[in-house]
Amino acid sequence: MDRIAHRYPGSASTEMDYALQPLSMVWEDGGAYALLGPSGCGKTTLLNIISGLIMPSEGQVFFGDRDVTGLQPQERNIAQVFQFPVVYDTMTVAQNLEFPLKNRGVPVEARKRRVAEVLELLELSEIAGQKARNLDAATKQKISLGRGLVRTDANAVLFDEPLTVIDPALKWQLRAELKRVHLQVGHTMIYVTHDQTEALTFAEKVIVMLEGRVLQAGTPEELFDAPAHTFVGRFIGSPGMNVLTCDVAGDCAFVSGRKVYLRNNYGLAQGSLELGIRPEYVRVLEQVDCPEGLAVSVVKVVDIGRQKILHLLLGEQQLHAILREGTPVPSSPVVLFDPDHLNLYCDSNLLRPPDRGRYP
Amino acid sequence: MMIQANPNKPPGAFVVTTMHGRQVSRIAWRYLVPILYLVFLMLPLYWLLNMSFKTNQEALSAFRLWPQDFTLDNYKVVLTDPSWYRGYINSTIYVALNTLISLAVALPAAYAFSRYRFMGDKHLFFWLLTNRMAPPAVFALPFFQFYSAFGLIDTHIAVALAHCLFNVPLAVWILEGFMSRIPREMDETAYIDGYSFPRFFFRIFMPLIRSGIGVTAFFCFMFSWVELLIARTLTVTEAKPIAAIMTRTVSASGVDWGVLTAAGVLTIIPGALVIYFVRNHIAKGFALGRV
Amino acid sequence: MKPANNKAWLLVAPVLLLVAFCAVIPLMTVVNYSVQDSFGNNEFFWVGTEWFEEVLHSERFHNALLRNLAFSAIILAIQIPLGIGIAICMPVRGWGVSVCLVLMTMPLLIPWNVVGTIWQIFARVDIGLLGHSLAVLGLDYNYTQDTLDAWITVILMDVWHWTSLVVLLCYSGLVAIPEAYYQAAQIDGASRWAIFRTIQLPGMKRVLLIAVLLRFMDSFMIYTEPFVLTGGGPGNATTFLSVDLVQMAIGQFDLGPAAAMSLIYFLIILLLSWIFYTVMTRHDDPGQSK
């Protein structure tokens, strides 16, 4: 199998009002990527552009050094698994897997061998002779995946929200299998989803999208610690990042009139400013223990077993904090923000301090 | 220039790759098939229209593709002569009656089939369907004798009832399909909220299946409007439908093609109007696969 | 699971009464006539199966039956593939869809005698577009006199009249197939024919069954259109079972034989329909819904 890099420079859009804003991206071969975002953000569009089901109205797609923009999907080296399990009802499982090879004129011997290999890999060998029609959704999705893997020329598999129709009980099982297959086979895998858990567990690198734009592409850790956009911060994490409007002067931020010390000096920052802090890094203490903390009032406590999520009010702004199991809720609570995990956002984008490098 | 290849067309809109790797959507040749078919469908209709605007003499004397002496006389005759236009009124009356009756009896029955199991339900359903398979010819004479016994010959209600033989099974079948798509939880919620059954049925349930009612009404109209044999057998003069009147127009001087074709055109118009109004639902109605 | 409730019979009662009124009672009179004979002044006496035997042995009946079987077979052979073919080629999106659907539905809503009339004026050699054109081209075409021409015209008329039903049914089945199937097939490199065979045809199976059943039943019962067009002629060439039956019952008032023939006719339809249904659904798994 050939190792190639997928590169996607240039812009892409499909409608007069751009479904996809101009973007450039490079995908490394063999990697596991996730396209994450709410419905309508353009992730399926992007996926279909890569697979060739949609042609971009601007820009180009390269596989390695090959310009594949004009190529049909079956001429590219990709396979795609759809939200809706697609199996050919009239055929058996084995025949389903054989189908792409048959269409490409692969001789019978080679076909049978390859199908057997993939059946083995996906643990479908027992039902190879059964009609595909009456199987459950999870198995059907595996068959869809199998049809993609069976092609020796395909070295990228694209997934379009494949677990949507699967029972929750089977979801994590299938997820684990996908991961295993990825490790074994080594194909590039691009996974579209709106479920952050899926994205974060499956992918090495997650691309968060919103309204046709790529907000951030990074590892799960990067997305967690340094979200480049307030949306990314709020979307990732459960509960998501707290976003508080503030004013900034130098190395101080003023949130609802209270002072918060920042790690860096931001000078005179202009624009609509917001402070981002994850609930995990909001410490809730008794006022008596921490006089410099910011006074808050408790609106609601949600007990989810291992943790308690506190809904707090700082001035007029809402705030979430997490208390571990067993920790009592302070009677006159104050919060303390861990300065190492404070991010500042200007117009929703992460602000870098003027005298620092790329990361705060 | 960039031309967007539409990915959503099922394969058939073949895409050609040009020199620069751009894709150009070729006009799908497959559209030729429906176009040819539509031409085939429209030709005889055009001819009907053509003849209706010709005088009888012109029609018989010379063969022309379009009327040379364009005339509206034929339509005038049909629309002003009571022996003609009463036919339309009669047809409309019994079709409307039939639709109402069919719907009225089919709605509760369909609800029962959809929501409950009861003794003999499958057999009853199947028996209803077999009525659809009854040849009208078989019933022509029996209907005549039966309705004469009640003195109902030459009434609209007779034809309306007679057509129920075919329309009611159809109505039950279609409505049951639509009703089964409404979850039973709806009914149960309504009962919990204190609705009595009639109130629930009329104020909640029926609006939910109104597209089903529309489809059913459409098919009832369709089968009743077009049927001739029974309609003609059961009527004499009072309730005679236009279709029957048309089959009787042979006078001493032969067939008056002009008037006949004009009458024919006028029978098509109600149908065309109905289709036009339900055009968005046609595909959905057929989609249930229950005709 | 539906709850069992025999009170549901109340809801079904109106339908039962109506259909009993419309169907069962008249059918009973037919059965009545089929086993009786009369001397004319309303006196009837039992003759048992005499009428049935007479009908079943009569050549007239055999011929009409054969005509019907041939007609239905030809109709199905033409209309089903044609309907499927047209449905597949129809546009799925855009203004073309409405235009197609509206125009195609029109023949279905024309009173059947008008259909006959339309084809009368269309196929006649003297005034008809088709008839005249064929004559001008030198072809010896006259449906009123030549048996083959009559059959061709009747068949053509029925194709014109009813193919749209098949098209609409198949089309509705086609549009219900999710996009993803086509996309996956594209990626799998399936050929046009393979897509048809593995995706489109299975997707249309249910509606095709209904189309076949309906077309069979209706073509077997056909009366008005050929009657208006040819009157059963030339000679007996297009005298189908219905035409024959009506002639016997209402024209000649031969109640006994007509009644016997009616029952046999009805039974034949039921039997053949059941055969069709069983054959076409025998591959269905029990898991398929109604």
PDB file of N, CA and C in Angstrom, chain B residues 158-194:
ATOM      1  N   ALA B 158     -77.979   6.257  -6.280  1.00  0.00           N
ATOM      2  CA  ALA B 158     -77.765   4.873  -6.701  1.00  0.00           C
ATOM      3  C   ALA B 158     -76.358   4.695  -7.249  1.00  0.00           C
ATOM      4  N   VAL B 159     -75.988   5.590  -8.145  1.00  0.00           N
ATOM      5  CA  VAL B 159     -74.647   5.481  -8.728  1.00  0.00           C
ATOM      6  C   VAL B 159     -73.582   5.672  -7.653  1.00  0.00           C
ATOM      7  N   ALA B 160     -73.836   6.642  -6.782  1.00  0.00           N
ATOM      8  CA  ALA B 160     -72.864   6.897  -5.724  1.00  0.00           C
ATOM      9  C   ALA B 160     -72.655   5.652  -4.886  1.00  0.00           C
ATOM     10  N   LEU B 161     -73.755   5.020  -4.502  1.00  0.00           N
ATOM     11  CA  LEU B 161     -73.640   3.809  -3.689  1.00  0.00           C
ATOM     12  C   LEU B 161     -72.989   2.677  -4.460  1.00  0.00           C
ATOM     13  N   ALA B 162     -73.368   2.560  -5.727  1.00  0.00           N
ATOM     14  CA  ALA B 162     -72.817   1.461  -6.513  1.00  0.00           C
ATOM     15  C   ALA B 162     -71.306   1.587  -6.633  1.00  0.00           C
ATOM     16  N   HIS B 163     -70.840   2.795  -6.821  1.00  0.00           N
ATOM     17  CA  HIS B 163     -69.401   2.989  -6.947  1.00  0.00           C
ATOM     18  C   HIS B 163     -68.670   2.719  -5.651  1.00  0.00           C
ATOM     19  N   CYS B 164     -69.418   2.736  -4.554  1.00  0.00           N
ATOM     20  CA  CYS B 164     -68.771   2.451  -3.272  1.00  0.00           C
ATOM     21  C   CYS B 164     -68.168   1.057  -3.242  1.00  0.00           C
ATOM     22  N   LEU B 165     -68.722   0.205  -4.074  1.00  0.00           N
ATOM     23  CA  LEU B 165     -68.192  -1.158  -4.119  1.00  0.00           C
ATOM     24  C   LEU B 165     -66.687  -1.158  -4.350  1.00  0.00           C
ATOM     25  N   PHE B 166     -66.240  -0.282  -5.213  1.00  0.00           N
ATOM     26  CA  PHE B 166     -64.804  -0.239  -5.514  1.00  0.00           C
ATOM     27  C   PHE B 166     -64.071   0.777  -4.666  1.00  0.00           C
ATOM     28  N   ASN B 167     -64.732   1.868  -4.369  1.00  0.00           N
ATOM     29  CA  ASN B 167     -64.030   2.962  -3.713  1.00  0.00           C
ATOM     30  C   ASN B 167     -63.829   2.768  -2.222  1.00  0.00           C
ATOM     31  N   VAL B 168     -64.784   2.129  -1.572  1.00  0.00           N
ATOM     32  CA  VAL B 168     -64.646   1.986  -0.122  1.00  0.00           C
ATOM     33  C   VAL B 168     -63.452   1.110   0.260  1.00  0.00           C
ATOM     34  N   PRO B 169     -63.277  -0.056  -0.380  1.00  0.00           N
ATOM     35  CA  PRO B 169     -62.077  -0.825  -0.029  1.00  0.00           C
ATOM     36  C   PRO B 169     -60.808  -0.021  -0.247  1.00  0.00           C
ATOM     37  N   LEU B 170     -60.776   0.698  -1.366  1.00  0.00           N
ATOM     38  CA  LEU B 170     -59.624   1.528  -1.666  1.00  0.00           C
ATOM     39  C   LEU B 170     -59.410   2.573  -0.583  1.00  0.00           C
ATOM     40  N   ALA B 171     -60.518   3.222  -0.189  1.00  0.00           N
ATOM     41  CA  ALA B 171     -60.426   4.282   0.815  1.00  0.00           C
ATOM     42  C   ALA B 171     -59.914   3.722   2.136  1.00  0.00           C
ATOM     43  N   VAL B 172     -60.458   2.572   2.517  1.00  0.00           N
ATOM     44  CA  VAL B 172     -60.020   1.973   3.779  1.00  0.00           C
ATOM     45  C   VAL B 172     -58.536   1.652   3.717  1.00  0.00           C
ATOM     46  N   TRP B 173     -58.121   1.098   2.613  1.00  0.00           N
ATOM     47  CA  TRP B 173     -56.735   0.708   2.454  1.00  0.00           C
ATOM     48  C   TRP B 173     -55.797   1.905   2.555  1.00  0.00           C
ATOM     49  N   ILE B 174     -56.112   2.949   1.800  1.00  0.00           N
ATOM     50  CA  ILE B 174     -55.247   4.130   1.808  1.00  0.00           C
ATOM     51  C   ILE B 174     -55.241   4.795   3.180  1.00  0.00           C
ATOM     52  N   LEU B 175     -56.434   4.968   3.748  1.00  0.00           N
ATOM     53  CA  LEU B 175     -56.511   5.673   5.027  1.00  0.00           C
ATOM     54  C   LEU B 175     -55.795   4.893   6.119  1.00  0.00           C
ATOM     55  N   GLU B 176     -55.950   3.573   6.090  1.00  0.00           N
ATOM     56  CA  GLU B 176     -55.274   2.765   7.101  1.00  0.00           C
ATOM     57  C   GLU B 176     -53.771   2.978   7.041  1.00  0.00           C
ATOM     58  N   GLY B 177     -53.263   3.078   5.827  1.00  0.00           N
ATOM     59  CA  GLY B 177     -51.836   3.311   5.672  1.00  0.00           C
ATOM     60  C   GLY B 177     -51.406   4.626   6.312  1.00  0.00           C
ATOM     61  N   PHE B 178     -52.164   5.670   6.055  1.00  0.00           N
ATOM     62  CA  PHE B 178     -51.816   6.961   6.631  1.00  0.00           C
ATOM     63  C   PHE B 178     -51.976   6.955   8.130  1.00  0.00           C
ATOM     64  N   MET B 179     -53.034   6.310   8.589  1.00  0.00           N
ATOM     65  CA  MET B 179     -53.300   6.326  10.030  1.00  0.00           C
ATOM     66  C   MET B 179     -52.227   5.564  10.799  1.00  0.00           C
ATOM     67  N   SER B 180     -51.711   4.510  10.190  1.00  0.00           N
ATOM     68  CA  SER B 180     -50.732   3.717  10.917  1.00  0.00           C
ATOM     69  C   SER B 180     -49.446   4.471  11.154  1.00  0.00           C
ATOM     70  N   ARG B 181     -49.269   5.541  10.395  1.00  0.00           N
ATOM     71  CA  ARG B 181     -48.063   6.319  10.611  1.00  0.00           C
ATOM     72  C   ARG B 181     -48.165   7.271  11.786  1.00  0.00           C
ATOM     73  N   ILE B 182     -49.373   7.483  12.270  1.00  0.00           N
ATOM     74  CA  ILE B 182     -49.519   8.338  13.447  1.00  0.00           C
ATOM     75  C   ILE B 182     -49.349   7.433  14.660  1.00  0.00           C
ATOM     76  N   PRO B 183     -48.425   7.780  15.530  1.00  0.00           N
ATOM     77  CA  PRO B 183     -48.196   6.881  16.667  1.00  0.00           C
ATOM     78  C   PRO B 183     -49.399   6.836  17.604  1.00  0.00           C
ATOM     79  N   ARG B 184     -49.600   5.665  18.189  1.00  0.00           N
ATOM     80  CA  ARG B 184     -50.739   5.477  19.078  1.00  0.00           C
ATOM     81  C   ARG B 184     -50.665   6.388  20.291  1.00  0.00           C
ATOM     82  N   GLU B 185     -49.460   6.817  20.581  1.00  0.00           N
ATOM     83  CA  GLU B 185     -49.302   7.700  21.743  1.00  0.00           C
ATOM     84  C   GLU B 185     -50.158   8.950  21.615  1.00  0.00           C
ATOM     85  N   MET B 186     -50.378   9.359  20.382  1.00  0.00           N
ATOM     86  CA  MET B 186     -51.230  10.525  20.152  1.00  0.00           C
ATOM     87  C   MET B 186     -52.621  10.299  20.732  1.00  0.00           C
ATOM     88  N   ASP B 187     -53.155   9.133  20.376  1.00  0.00           N
ATOM     89  CA  ASP B 187     -54.504   8.828  20.854  1.00  0.00           C
ATOM     90  C   ASP B 187     -54.520   8.796  22.377  1.00  0.00           C
ATOM     91  N   GLU B 188     -53.543   8.088  22.907  1.00  0.00           N
ATOM     92  CA  GLU B 188     -53.540   7.910  24.351  1.00  0.00           C
ATOM     93  C   GLU B 188     -53.385   9.234  25.069  1.00  0.00           C
ATOM     94  N   THR B 189     -52.518  10.097  24.541  1.00  0.00           N
ATOM     95  CA  THR B 189     -52.367  11.411  25.162  1.00  0.00           C
ATOM     96  C   THR B 189     -53.678  12.169  25.165  1.00  0.00           C
ATOM     97  N   ALA B 190     -54.376  12.083  24.057  1.00  0.00           N
ATOM     98  CA  ALA B 190     -55.646  12.805  23.966  1.00  0.00           C
ATOM     99  C   ALA B 190     -56.646  12.289  24.991  1.00  0.00           C
ATOM    100  N   TYR B 191     -56.688  10.986  25.145  1.00  0.00           N
ATOM    101  CA  TYR B 191     -57.635  10.447  26.124  1.00  0.00           C
ATOM    102  C   TYR B 191     -57.276  10.887  27.526  1.00  0.00           C
ATOM    103  N   ILE B 192     -55.970  10.875  27.799  1.00  0.00           N
ATOM    104  CA  ILE B 192     -55.536  11.311  29.124  1.00  0.00           C
ATOM    105  C   ILE B 192     -55.910  12.772  29.328  1.00  0.00           C
ATOM    106  N   ASP B 193     -55.797  13.540  28.255  1.00  0.00           N
ATOM    107  CA  ASP B 193     -56.148  14.954  28.376  1.00  0.00           C
ATOM    108  C   ASP B 193     -57.646  15.180  28.444  1.00  0.00           C
ATOM    109  N   GLY B 194     -58.396  14.095  28.348  1.00  0.00           N
ATOM    110  CA  GLY B 194     -59.829  14.232  28.578  1.00  0.00           C
ATOM    111  C   GLY B 194     -60.680  14.361  27.336  1.00  0.00           C
TER     112      GLY B 194
END
